[in-house]
Tab-separated table of C-alpha atoms in Angstrom:
chain	number	residue	atom	x	y	z
A	1	MET	CA	-115.851	-33.916	-81.945
A	2	ARG	CA	-112.689	-32.672	-83.595
A	3	ASN	CA	-111.304	-34.700	-86.420
A	4	ASN	CA	-108.064	-36.336	-85.341
A	5	THR	CA	-106.735	-36.713	-88.867
A	6	ASN	CA	-106.698	-32.952	-89.325
A	7	LYS	CA	-104.276	-32.629	-86.427
A	8	ILE	CA	-101.543	-34.833	-87.951
A	9	SER	CA	-99.406	-32.274	-89.753
A	10	ARG	CA	-97.037	-32.976	-92.636
A	11	PRO	CA	-93.577	-31.340	-92.610
A	12	PRO	CA	-92.925	-29.137	-95.692
A	13	VAL	CA	-89.135	-29.581	-95.307
A	14	ASN	CA	-87.504	-33.009	-95.112
A	15	LEU	CA	-85.087	-33.247	-92.191
A	16	ASN	CA	-83.008	-35.870	-94.054
A	17	THR	CA	-82.489	-33.393	-96.883
A	18	LYS	CA	-81.384	-30.712	-94.436
A	19	LEU	CA	-78.903	-33.049	-92.747
A	20	PHE	CA	-77.592	-34.183	-96.145
A	21	LEU	CA	-77.028	-30.551	-97.207
A	22	ILE	CA	-75.234	-29.822	-93.931
A	23	PHE	CA	-73.006	-32.863	-94.535
A	24	ILE	CA	-72.202	-31.811	-98.133
A	25	ILE	CA	-71.439	-28.201	-97.149
A	26	SER	CA	-69.213	-29.339	-94.273
A	27	LEU	CA	-67.415	-31.755	-96.597
A	28	ILE	CA	-66.813	-29.083	-99.254
A	29	VAL	CA	-65.478	-26.603	-96.708
A	30	SER	CA	-63.158	-29.250	-95.208
A	31	VAL	CA	-61.806	-30.232	-98.660
A	32	LEU	CA	-61.188	-26.560	-99.519
A	33	THR	CA	-59.434	-26.174	-96.178
A	34	PHE	CA	-57.207	-29.162	-96.982
A	35	PHE	CA	-56.113	-27.851	-100.399
A	36	LEU	CA	-55.693	-24.324	-99.080
A	37	PHE	CA	-53.490	-25.633	-96.286
A	38	ILE	CA	-51.402	-27.697	-98.729
A	39	PHE	CA	-50.887	-24.957	-101.298
A	40	MET	CA	-49.933	-22.483	-98.611
A	41	ASN	CA	-46.932	-24.724	-97.818
A	42	PRO	CA	-43.771	-22.539	-97.605
A	43	GLN	CA	-41.926	-25.084	-99.800
A	44	PHE	CA	-44.198	-24.303	-102.738
A	45	GLU	CA	-43.783	-20.618	-102.072
A	46	ASN	CA	-39.975	-20.927	-102.129
A	47	ILE	CA	-40.049	-22.935	-105.345
A	48	ARG	CA	-42.263	-20.335	-106.983
A	49	ASP	CA	-39.931	-17.544	-105.845
A	50	GLN	CA	-36.919	-19.438	-107.207
A	51	GLN	CA	-38.671	-19.995	-110.517
A	52	VAL	CA	-39.442	-16.296	-110.858
A	53	LYS	CA	-35.859	-15.416	-109.953
A	54	GLN	CA	-34.522	-17.991	-112.427
A	55	GLN	CA	-36.716	-16.646	-115.231
A	56	LYS	CA	-35.490	-13.118	-114.523
A	57	GLU	CA	-31.864	-14.238	-114.540
A	58	GLU	CA	-32.332	-16.141	-117.796
A	59	GLU	CA	-33.935	-13.069	-119.327
A	60	ASP	CA	-30.965	-10.940	-118.181
A	61	ILE	CA	-28.555	-13.544	-119.579
A	62	ARG	CA	-30.284	-13.483	-122.960
A	63	LYS	CA	-30.112	-9.689	-123.081
A	64	LEU	CA	-26.456	-9.759	-122.084
A	65	LEU	CA	-25.810	-12.435	-124.719
A	66	VAL	CA	-27.334	-10.289	-127.453
A	67	GLN	CA	-25.414	-7.238	-126.226
A	68	LEU	CA	-22.051	-9.074	-126.244
A	69	THR	CA	-22.734	-10.567	-129.657
A	70	HIS	CA	-23.340	-7.100	-131.099
A	71	THR	CA	-20.243	-5.788	-129.360
A	72	PHE	CA	-17.987	-8.489	-130.863
A	73	GLU	CA	-19.450	-8.012	-134.322
A	74	GLU	CA	-19.104	-4.218	-134.181
A	75	LYS	CA	-15.430	-4.431	-133.081
A	76	HIS	CA	-14.616	-7.012	-135.779
A	77	ILE	CA	-12.569	-8.991	-133.311
A	78	ASN	CA	-10.639	-11.975	-134.633
A	79	LEU	CA	-11.117	-15.240	-132.824
A	80	GLU	CA	-7.334	-15.630	-132.611
A	81	ASP	CA	-7.049	-12.307	-130.776
A	82	VAL	CA	-7.564	-13.649	-127.275
A	83	ASP	CA	-6.434	-10.424	-125.633
A	84	SER	CA	-9.121	-8.409	-127.393
A	85	ILE	CA	-11.717	-10.980	-126.440
A	86	ALA	CA	-10.536	-10.948	-122.828
A	87	SER	CA	-10.456	-7.137	-122.658
A	88	THR	CA	-14.046	-7.066	-123.930
A	89	ILE	CA	-15.448	-9.712	-121.579
A	90	THR	CA	-13.441	-9.053	-118.409
A	91	PRO	CA	-15.269	-5.811	-117.436
A	92	ILE	CA	-18.562	-7.652	-117.793
A	93	THR	CA	-17.409	-10.596	-115.662
A	94	ASP	CA	-16.606	-8.125	-112.909
A	95	ASP	CA	-20.181	-6.845	-113.067
A	96	TYR	CA	-21.667	-10.390	-113.161
A	97	PRO	CA	-19.474	-12.582	-110.938
A	98	SER	CA	-22.075	-15.372	-110.761
A	99	LEU	CA	-22.050	-15.839	-114.539
A	100	GLY	CA	-19.573	-17.877	-116.553
A	101	PHE	CA	-18.408	-16.715	-120.009
A	102	LEU	CA	-16.887	-18.943	-122.686
A	103	ILE	CA	-15.901	-18.400	-126.323
A	104	ALA	CA	-15.170	-21.327	-128.625
A	105	ASN	CA	-14.447	-21.730	-132.329
A	106	ALA	CA	-16.507	-23.766	-134.787
A	107	LYS	CA	-14.624	-26.947	-133.852
A	108	GLY	CA	-15.535	-26.536	-130.218
A	109	ASP	CA	-12.095	-25.521	-129.050
A	110	VAL	CA	-12.276	-23.155	-126.071
A	111	LEU	CA	-10.594	-19.833	-126.881
A	112	PHE	CA	-11.539	-17.995	-123.710
A	113	HIS	CA	-13.325	-18.702	-120.466
A	114	SER	CA	-13.850	-16.839	-117.230
A	115	ASN	CA	-12.664	-18.076	-113.883
A	116	ASN	CA	-16.014	-19.647	-113.096
A	117	LYS	CA	-15.416	-23.283	-112.076
A	118	LYS	CA	-18.468	-24.604	-113.785
A	119	ILE	CA	-17.779	-22.967	-117.152
A	120	LYS	CA	-14.239	-24.467	-117.181
A	121	ASN	CA	-15.662	-28.005	-117.158
A	122	THR	CA	-18.283	-27.392	-119.800
A	123	ASN	CA	-18.429	-29.976	-122.609
A	124	ILE	CA	-18.965	-27.778	-125.654
A	125	GLN	CA	-19.948	-30.554	-128.056
A	126	TYR	CA	-22.521	-32.056	-125.649
A	127	LEU	CA	-23.906	-28.613	-124.810
A	128	LEU	CA	-24.334	-27.755	-128.509
A	129	LYS	CA	-26.138	-31.055	-129.180
A	130	GLN	CA	-28.533	-30.566	-126.272
A	131	LYS	CA	-29.186	-26.981	-127.328
A	132	LEU	CA	-29.931	-27.984	-130.920
A	133	ALA	CA	-32.209	-30.837	-129.723
A	134	ALA	CA	-34.173	-28.516	-127.466
A	135	GLU	CA	-34.624	-25.913	-130.230
A	136	SER	CA	-35.622	-28.508	-132.856
A	137	THR	CA	-38.267	-30.143	-130.645
A	138	ASP	CA	-39.268	-26.923	-128.862
A	139	ASN	CA	-39.163	-28.968	-125.670
A	140	GLU	CA	-39.316	-26.554	-122.778
A	141	SER	CA	-38.700	-29.283	-120.242
A	142	VAL	CA	-35.344	-30.177	-121.836
A	143	HIS	CA	-34.429	-26.527	-122.223
A	144	ALA	CA	-35.382	-25.831	-118.632
A	145	GLN	CA	-32.692	-28.230	-117.406
A	146	TYR	CA	-30.000	-25.898	-118.706
A	147	SER	CA	-29.070	-22.425	-117.587
A	148	SER	CA	-26.593	-21.989	-120.447
A	149	SER	CA	-27.266	-19.535	-123.279
A	150	ILE	CA	-25.438	-19.915	-126.601
A	151	SER	CA	-25.043	-17.380	-129.405
A	152	LEU	CA	-23.370	-17.804	-132.825
A	153	LEU	CA	-20.549	-15.328	-133.544
A	154	SER	CA	-19.495	-14.241	-137.081
A	155	LEU	CA	-16.149	-12.498	-136.744
A	156	GLN	CA	-13.940	-11.716	-139.818
A	157	ASP	CA	-14.939	-14.781	-141.760
A	158	ASP	CA	-14.618	-16.930	-138.651
A	159	ILE	CA	-17.507	-18.605	-136.873
A	160	GLY	CA	-17.527	-19.137	-133.165
A	161	TYR	CA	-19.790	-19.525	-130.167
A	162	LEU	CA	-20.451	-17.286	-127.208
A	163	ILE	CA	-21.732	-19.182	-124.168
A	164	ILE	CA	-22.993	-17.579	-120.971
A	165	GLU	CA	-23.911	-19.904	-118.154
A	166	GLY	CA	-25.823	-18.838	-115.073
A	167	PRO	CA	-26.489	-20.637	-111.769
A	168	SER	CA	-28.481	-23.850	-112.154
A	169	PHE	CA	-32.045	-24.062	-110.795
A	170	GLU	CA	-32.214	-26.750	-108.147
A	171	PRO	CA	-35.567	-26.792	-106.260
A	172	THR	CA	-35.157	-27.212	-102.534
A	173	PHE	CA	-38.099	-29.609	-102.061
A	174	ASN	CA	-38.243	-31.775	-98.911
A	175	PRO	CA	-40.589	-34.817	-99.394
A	176	THR	CA	-40.611	-35.729	-95.698
A	177	LYS	CA	-41.614	-32.226	-94.703
A	178	TYR	CA	-44.229	-32.178	-97.487
A	179	ILE	CA	-45.835	-35.464	-96.288
A	180	TYR	CA	-45.875	-34.129	-92.741
A	181	GLN	CA	-47.598	-31.015	-94.051
A	182	VAL	CA	-50.170	-33.211	-95.846
A	183	TYR	CA	-50.946	-35.069	-92.620
A	184	ILE	CA	-51.406	-31.809	-90.739
A	185	GLY	CA	-53.687	-30.486	-93.533
A	186	LEU	CA	-55.720	-33.685	-93.488
A	187	GLY	CA	-56.139	-33.504	-89.707
A	188	CYS	CA	-57.155	-29.846	-89.880
A	189	SER	CA	-59.711	-30.537	-92.627
A	190	VAL	CA	-61.260	-33.398	-90.612
A	191	LEU	CA	-61.407	-31.141	-87.551
A	192	VAL	CA	-63.053	-28.375	-89.596
A	193	PHE	CA	-65.598	-30.894	-90.932
A	194	PHE	CA	-66.631	-32.096	-87.463
A	195	ILE	CA	-66.729	-28.610	-85.943
A	196	LEU	CA	-68.806	-27.217	-88.824
A	197	PHE	CA	-71.123	-30.245	-88.868
A	198	LEU	CA	-71.674	-30.070	-85.101
A	199	LEU	CA	-72.311	-26.325	-85.200
A	200	CYS	CA	-74.856	-26.685	-88.032
A	201	THR	CA	-76.629	-29.633	-86.396
A	202	ARG	CA	-76.539	-28.153	-82.891
A	203	PRO	CA	-79.946	-26.392	-83.234
A	204	ILE	CA	-81.457	-29.714	-84.363
A	205	THR	CA	-79.967	-31.718	-81.491
A	206	ARG	CA	-80.902	-28.989	-79.016
A	207	TYR	CA	-84.496	-29.042	-80.301
A	208	ILE	CA	-84.571	-32.855	-80.005
A	209	LYS	CA	-83.386	-32.474	-76.398
A	210	GLN	CA	-86.124	-29.916	-75.776
A	211	ILE	CA	-88.741	-32.288	-77.197
A	212	GLU	CA	-87.360	-35.093	-75.023
A	213	GLU	CA	-87.623	-32.911	-71.895
A	214	GLY	CA	-91.153	-31.912	-72.903
A	215	ILE	CA	-92.176	-35.551	-73.276
A	216	SER	CA	-90.720	-36.281	-69.824
A	217	ARG	CA	-92.852	-33.499	-68.336
A	218	ILE	CA	-95.925	-34.808	-70.140
A	219	VAL	CA	-95.216	-38.347	-68.896
A	220	ASN	CA	-95.147	-36.876	-65.381
A	221	LYS	CA	-98.684	-35.545	-66.048
A	222	ASP	CA	-97.671	-31.930	-66.593
A	223	TRP	CA	-100.341	-31.567	-69.276
A	224	THR	CA	-100.266	-27.791	-69.183
A	225	TYR	CA	-96.810	-27.796	-70.809
A	226	SER	CA	-96.590	-27.154	-74.538
A	227	ILE	CA	-93.484	-27.928	-76.601
A	228	PRO	CA	-92.370	-24.881	-78.672
A	229	VAL	CA	-92.837	-25.393	-82.412
A	230	LYS	CA	-89.736	-24.273	-84.326
A	231	GLY	CA	-89.275	-24.383	-88.087
A	232	LYS	CA	-91.101	-26.557	-90.581
A	233	ASN	CA	-89.743	-30.100	-90.605
A	234	GLU	CA	-90.339	-33.513	-89.054
A	235	LEU	CA	-89.347	-32.250	-85.591
A	236	SER	CA	-91.781	-29.313	-85.650
A	237	SER	CA	-94.467	-31.671	-86.937
A	238	LEU	CA	-93.627	-34.063	-84.082
A	239	ALA	CA	-93.882	-31.189	-81.579
A	240	LYS	CA	-97.291	-30.177	-82.967
A	241	ASN	CA	-98.583	-33.728	-82.745
A	242	ILE	CA	-97.245	-34.155	-79.203
A	243	ASN	CA	-98.902	-30.876	-78.192
A	244	TRP	CA	-102.152	-32.043	-79.741
A	245	MET	CA	-101.846	-35.384	-77.938
A	246	THR	CA	-101.153	-33.541	-74.670
A	247	GLU	CA	-104.236	-31.399	-75.208
A	248	GLN	CA	-106.281	-34.529	-75.788
A	249	LEU	CA	-104.892	-36.109	-72.612
A	250	ARG	CA	-105.583	-32.941	-70.655
A	251	GLU	CA	-109.150	-32.752	-71.927
A	252	ARG	CA	-109.637	-36.426	-71.233
A	253	PHE	CA	-108.267	-35.983	-67.707
A	254	GLU	CA	-110.583	-33.016	-67.170
A	255	ARG	CA	-113.521	-35.027	-68.431
A	256	GLU	CA	-112.624	-37.955	-66.184
A	257	ARG	CA	-112.236	-35.622	-63.225
A	258	GLN	CA	-115.600	-34.045	-64.001
A	259	VAL	CA	-117.147	-37.487	-64.351
A	260	GLU	CA	-115.638	-38.511	-61.014
A	261	GLN	CA	-116.878	-35.321	-59.411
A	262	ALA	CA	-120.288	-35.772	-61.002
A	263	LYS	CA	-120.390	-39.349	-59.764
A	264	ASN	CA	-119.651	-38.218	-56.223
A	265	GLU	CA	-122.280	-35.509	-56.492
A	266	LEU	CA	-124.720	-38.039	-57.921
A	267	ILE	CA	-124.194	-40.392	-54.994
A	268	THR	CA	-124.542	-37.547	-52.480
A	269	ASN	CA	-127.631	-36.021	-54.067
A	270	LEU	CA	-129.154	-39.417	-54.795
A	271	SER	CA	-128.732	-40.421	-51.181
A	272	HIS	CA	-130.441	-37.195	-50.107
A	273	ASP	CA	-133.291	-37.404	-52.587
A	274	LEU	CA	-133.966	-41.073	-52.005
A	275	ARG	CA	-133.703	-40.884	-48.217
A	276	THR	CA	-136.555	-38.367	-47.860
A	277	PRO	CA	-139.354	-40.347	-49.578
A	278	LEU	CA	-137.984	-43.637	-48.262
A	279	THR	CA	-138.055	-42.299	-44.697
A	280	SER	CA	-141.649	-41.151	-45.218
A	281	ILE	CA	-142.681	-44.531	-46.602
A	282	ILE	CA	-141.045	-46.357	-43.669
A	283	GLY	CA	-142.715	-43.987	-41.234
A	284	TYR	CA	-146.232	-44.475	-42.599
A	285	VAL	CA	-145.751	-48.236	-42.934
A	286	ARG	CA	-144.613	-48.375	-39.291
A	287	LEU	CA	-147.758	-46.463	-38.219
A	288	VAL	CA	-149.946	-48.976	-40.074
A	289	LYS	CA	-147.910	-51.926	-38.779
A	290	ASP	CA	-148.134	-50.742	-35.164
A	291	GLY	CA	-151.820	-49.880	-35.578
A	292	GLN	CA	-151.261	-46.263	-34.709
A	293	TYR	CA	-154.391	-44.971	-36.398
A	294	GLN	CA	-157.746	-44.030	-34.901
A	295	ASN	CA	-160.146	-45.273	-37.540
A	296	GLN	CA	-160.450	-46.805	-41.012
A	297	GLN	CA	-160.486	-43.416	-42.663
A	298	GLU	CA	-157.090	-42.475	-41.133
A	299	LEU	CA	-155.721	-45.889	-42.172
A	300	GLU	CA	-156.786	-45.301	-45.778
A	301	GLN	CA	-155.218	-41.828	-45.630
A	302	TYR	CA	-151.898	-43.342	-44.492
A	303	ILE	CA	-152.040	-45.943	-47.274
A	304	GLN	CA	-152.872	-43.307	-49.909
A	305	THR	CA	-150.048	-41.044	-48.713
A	306	THR	CA	-147.625	-43.983	-48.778
A	307	TYR	CA	-148.767	-44.846	-52.297
A	308	ASN	CA	-148.273	-41.240	-53.518
A	309	ILE	CA	-144.796	-41.085	-52.005
A	310	SER	CA	-143.977	-44.453	-53.629
A	311	LEU	CA	-145.034	-43.079	-57.011
A	312	LYS	CA	-142.820	-40.056	-56.466
A	313	PHE	CA	-140.015	-42.416	-55.459
A	314	LYS	CA	-140.564	-44.473	-58.637
A	315	ASN	CA	-140.581	-41.346	-60.839
A	316	LEU	CA	-137.319	-40.236	-59.285
A	317	LEU	CA	-135.719	-43.622	-59.976
A	318	ASP	CA	-137.060	-43.580	-63.556
A	319	GLU	CA	-135.526	-40.152	-64.171
A	320	LEU	CA	-132.235	-41.235	-62.679
A	321	PHE	CA	-132.234	-44.318	-64.871
A	322	GLU	CA	-133.033	-42.230	-67.951
A	323	TYR	CA	-130.312	-39.700	-67.143
A	324	THR	CA	-127.797	-42.526	-66.653
A	325	LYS	CA	-128.666	-43.976	-70.079
A	326	LEU	CA	-128.328	-40.551	-71.739
A	327	SER	CA	-124.929	-40.009	-70.082
A	328	LEU	CA	-123.456	-43.019	-71.864
A	329	SER	CA	-121.205	-42.412	-74.876
A	330	ASP	CA	-123.175	-44.725	-77.193
A	331	VAL	CA	-126.726	-43.394	-76.855
A	332	ASP	CA	-129.099	-44.817	-79.457
A	333	MET	CA	-130.483	-42.080	-81.725
A	334	HIS	CA	-133.402	-42.841	-84.056
A	335	LEU	CA	-133.629	-39.797	-86.284
A	336	GLN	CA	-136.561	-38.906	-88.493
A	337	GLU	CA	-137.712	-35.856	-90.415
A	338	VAL	CA	-140.508	-34.010	-88.579
A	339	ASN	CA	-142.310	-30.675	-88.821
A	340	LEU	CA	-141.221	-28.962	-85.614
A	341	GLY	CA	-144.147	-26.552	-85.704
A	342	GLY	CA	-146.637	-29.426	-85.812
A	343	VAL	CA	-144.963	-31.111	-82.811
A	344	LEU	CA	-145.178	-27.894	-80.798
A	345	TYR	CA	-148.858	-27.386	-81.694
A	346	GLN	CA	-149.636	-30.930	-80.563
A	347	LEU	CA	-147.845	-30.560	-77.183
A	348	VAL	CA	-149.387	-27.146	-76.511
A	349	GLY	CA	-152.825	-28.722	-77.187
A	350	GLU	CA	-152.103	-31.515	-74.688
A	351	TYR	CA	-151.017	-29.045	-71.987
A	352	THR	CA	-153.778	-26.502	-72.617
A	353	PRO	CA	-156.198	-28.081	-70.054
A	354	ILE	CA	-153.443	-28.109	-67.439
A	355	PHE	CA	-152.591	-24.459	-68.169
A	356	GLU	CA	-156.258	-23.481	-68.037
A	357	ASP	CA	-156.709	-25.274	-64.717
A	358	ARG	CA	-154.163	-22.841	-63.247
A	359	GLU	CA	-155.619	-19.912	-65.196
A	360	LEU	CA	-152.443	-19.509	-67.231
A	361	ASP	CA	-152.616	-17.587	-70.506
A	362	VAL	CA	-150.875	-19.352	-73.416
A	363	GLU	CA	-149.632	-17.421	-76.454
A	364	VAL	CA	-148.292	-19.394	-79.420
A	365	LYS	CA	-146.231	-17.852	-82.234
A	366	ILE	CA	-145.435	-20.541	-84.771
A	367	PRO	CA	-144.955	-19.723	-88.481
A	368	ASP	CA	-147.358	-21.239	-91.010
A	369	GLU	CA	-144.489	-22.509	-93.149
A	370	PRO	CA	-143.320	-25.929	-91.940
A	371	ILE	CA	-139.873	-26.149	-90.421
A	372	PHE	CA	-138.545	-29.635	-91.013
A	373	ILE	CA	-135.755	-30.967	-88.844
A	374	SER	CA	-134.144	-34.362	-88.304
A	375	VAL	CA	-134.576	-35.428	-84.640
A	376	ASP	CA	-135.210	-38.385	-82.398
A	377	ILE	CA	-138.865	-37.501	-81.930
A	378	GLU	CA	-139.331	-39.484	-78.713
A	379	LYS	CA	-136.397	-37.806	-77.007
A	380	MET	CA	-137.290	-34.351	-78.320
A	381	ILE	CA	-140.875	-34.702	-77.005
A	382	ARG	CA	-139.287	-35.584	-73.649
A	383	VAL	CA	-137.418	-32.256	-73.742
A	384	LEU	CA	-140.483	-30.185	-74.658
A	385	ASP	CA	-142.649	-32.036	-72.180
A	386	ASN	CA	-140.122	-31.253	-69.445
A	387	LEU	CA	-140.026	-27.557	-70.365
A	388	PHE	CA	-143.843	-27.229	-70.519
A	389	SER	CA	-144.099	-29.034	-67.163
A	390	ASN	CA	-141.571	-26.642	-65.588
A	391	ALA	CA	-143.368	-23.621	-67.054
A	392	GLU	CA	-146.646	-24.821	-65.527
A	393	LYS	CA	-145.116	-25.645	-62.116
A	394	TYR	CA	-143.156	-22.448	-61.616
A	395	SER	CA	-145.525	-19.907	-63.215
A	396	HIS	CA	-147.400	-17.432	-61.059
A	397	GLU	CA	-151.140	-17.921	-60.781
A	398	SER	CA	-152.947	-16.267	-63.706
A	399	GLY	CA	-149.556	-15.760	-65.340
A	400	ASN	CA	-148.569	-15.868	-68.986
A	401	ILE	CA	-146.771	-18.594	-71.002
A	402	GLU	CA	-145.395	-17.790	-74.435
A	403	VAL	CA	-144.278	-20.400	-76.978
A	404	THR	CA	-142.477	-19.219	-80.144
A	405	LEU	CA	-140.681	-20.876	-83.029
A	406	HIS	CA	-138.573	-19.298	-85.748
A	407	SER	CA	-135.706	-20.353	-87.971
A	408	THR	CA	-132.508	-18.894	-89.342
A	409	ARG	CA	-130.512	-20.164	-92.273
A	410	THR	CA	-128.886	-22.881	-90.139
A	411	GLN	CA	-130.998	-23.255	-86.973
A	412	ALA	CA	-134.497	-23.730	-85.645
A	413	ILE	CA	-135.006	-21.848	-82.364
A	414	ILE	CA	-137.721	-22.735	-79.835
A	415	SER	CA	-138.498	-20.311	-77.024
A	416	ILE	CA	-140.712	-21.057	-73.993
A	417	SER	CA	-141.159	-18.263	-71.424
A	418	ASN	CA	-143.290	-17.901	-68.309
A	419	THR	CA	-143.845	-15.367	-65.522
A	420	THR	CA	-142.176	-16.378	-62.276
A	421	ASP	CA	-139.838	-15.050	-59.604
A	422	HIS	CA	-136.760	-13.247	-60.846
A	423	ILE	CA	-133.709	-15.517	-61.212
A	424	GLU	CA	-130.226	-14.144	-60.793
A	425	ALA	CA	-127.633	-14.667	-63.545
A	426	GLU	CA	-125.531	-16.951	-61.318
A	427	GLU	CA	-128.521	-19.220	-60.725
A	428	LEU	CA	-129.297	-19.305	-64.444
A	429	LYS	CA	-125.848	-20.853	-65.074
A	430	ASN	CA	-126.669	-23.702	-62.663
A	431	LEU	CA	-130.235	-24.197	-63.855
A	432	PHE	CA	-129.317	-27.181	-66.052
A	433	ASP	CA	-127.049	-28.828	-63.483
A	434	ARG	CA	-128.077	-32.178	-62.108
A	435	PHE	CA	-130.242	-32.031	-58.921
A	436	TYR	CA	-130.148	-28.222	-58.926
A	437	ARG	CA	-133.340	-26.572	-57.689
A	438	MET	CA	-134.066	-22.993	-56.843
A	439	ASP	CA	-134.875	-23.934	-53.252
A	440	LYS	CA	-131.547	-24.928	-51.857
A	441	SER	CA	-133.008	-26.931	-48.963
A	442	ARG	CA	-134.999	-29.070	-51.421
A	443	SER	CA	-138.152	-28.543	-49.408
A	444	SER	CA	-140.060	-26.649	-52.054
A	445	LYS	CA	-143.727	-27.357	-52.404
A	446	VAL	CA	-143.186	-27.830	-56.123
A	447	ALA	CA	-142.615	-31.482	-56.877
A	448	GLY	CA	-139.567	-32.400	-58.881
A	449	SER	CA	-136.298	-34.273	-58.802
A	450	GLY	CA	-134.025	-31.507	-60.062
A	451	ILE	CA	-132.664	-33.508	-63.008
A	452	GLY	CA	-135.366	-32.816	-65.606
A	453	LEU	CA	-133.510	-29.868	-67.150
A	454	SER	CA	-130.248	-31.856	-67.058
A	455	ILE	CA	-131.958	-34.567	-69.120
A	456	ALA	CA	-133.261	-31.899	-71.532
A	457	LYS	CA	-129.788	-30.397	-71.911
A	458	ARG	CA	-128.227	-33.805	-72.603
A	459	ILE	CA	-130.818	-34.655	-75.277
A	460	VAL	CA	-130.364	-31.284	-76.993
A	461	GLU	CA	-126.589	-31.744	-77.010
A	462	LEU	CA	-127.005	-35.223	-78.523
A	463	HIS	CA	-128.812	-33.487	-81.397
A	464	GLY	CA	-125.903	-31.066	-81.837
A	465	GLY	CA	-127.940	-28.181	-80.406
A	466	LYS	CA	-127.769	-25.759	-77.506
A	467	ILE	CA	-130.130	-24.888	-74.641
A	468	TRP	CA	-129.901	-21.842	-72.384
A	469	ALA	CA	-132.012	-19.680	-70.070
A	470	GLU	CA	-132.557	-15.930	-69.859
A	471	SER	CA	-134.274	-13.872	-67.171
A	472	GLU	CA	-135.708	-10.368	-67.345
A	473	ASN	CA	-137.689	-8.952	-64.439
A	474	ASN	CA	-140.254	-11.637	-63.533
A	475	LYS	CA	-139.996	-13.494	-66.811
A	476	VAL	CA	-137.836	-16.557	-67.491
A	477	LYS	CA	-137.214	-17.691	-71.048
A	478	ILE	CA	-135.680	-21.033	-71.998
A	479	GLN	CA	-134.450	-21.307	-75.592
A	480	ILE	CA	-133.395	-24.284	-77.679
A	481	ALA	CA	-131.345	-23.934	-80.886
A	482	LEU	CA	-131.296	-27.040	-83.103
A	483	PRO	CA	-129.297	-27.325	-86.342
A	484	LEU	CA	-131.426	-27.668	-89.482
A	485	HIS	CA	-128.700	-29.655	-91.224
A	486	HIS	CA	-126.182	-31.661	-89.213
A	487	ASN	CA	-124.168	-34.840	-89.607
A	488	ILE	CA	-125.569	-36.826	-86.673
A	489	LYS	CA	-125.658	-40.478	-87.736
A	490	GLU	CA	-128.356	-42.759	-86.483
A	491	LYS	CA	-126.972	-45.471	-84.216
């Protein structure tokens, strides 16, 4: 019998781990989607573009500031000469209309300014303080609030300031629109999570559905169906175990069907085999009862015939009872170590007078070395006795019977052959079936119930062995292979 524990498989991959990894991957992808969606907001893009543009403008203003400072110093312009200052700056203001230009003396008095509205309202003292504070602390955040650039002028022993002011940087950031964008990004990331999670778990759920459908078919007694085994996890292990369980159910159903069929055959054959001798007994008893006999000698003949048929009837019932006991699942086995060669020698010696009475030649080939085997000796003698009896009954007159014994590394093999009519291969297959006899009408002159070989087969199988028949020309050979070492436990 197969070991059930070997069929329960263990999954090499934990399904919980796989689902956890799918969850983590889906979560990571959804979070990345959220941040990608947020940072791709056009508002951030506009702010970045404005910052780049502002930095470029500030760089241009600084270059222009240095250029103007050098120009004033090279021309040695006096701060009181407003016309010279204006003639120097005016061409530049035409080229840079968005910029405001202002020149002030050391006291902060404005000497010149362009027509830019913002530069007209500039507080020089406050601007100088903020500029000095930003430079002393190197605070870029303070400096970034101002688009004004200031340069110190040294002109003919006078000190002044050149101020160029560009357009202020005012980010166009809309909080309401940004929050709306966040909500949309959050919704998209959640949607991505569920879609990705469902797509990754779809093969698992589909496989679970397939297993469920398979179980439904098995419940409806479709035991030929086998659930496909996919992957190496708890589900594939479950599928394997369900398939194994289905196979067990199928085999059990087949066994039960065979038992039911065998039971029906047993009743049919038993009725046939018991009716014949019982009819004969009733017939002879009726003759005696009605006094339908001519003399005492005929009466004694009727009684003797009735007695012989009764013995045959009893033997048939005994064999049926023995076969029924051997067919049970809990047959008692009393094993003991015996020398198989010695047992064969003993049985051949007991049958020798019977063989000689029919002028049968007996040839024995048993090795001198003992072959020890663990068997239920009473049951095994029943097998050998049955085979010797069959060989004697079915052998041709003055035929030959050969008994051999040899062993391999794992088995002891007994062979008993006799000369008889040729048996076809199809009949050899049925030779060990219950009630099977070579004469299909069961009217053979050879006495027998037809279950002796079935009993022998059952006993051999209880010992973990095998029995089979071979036929060549007019010679039939029955062989028994018994394991030398097996794990049959005595019950």
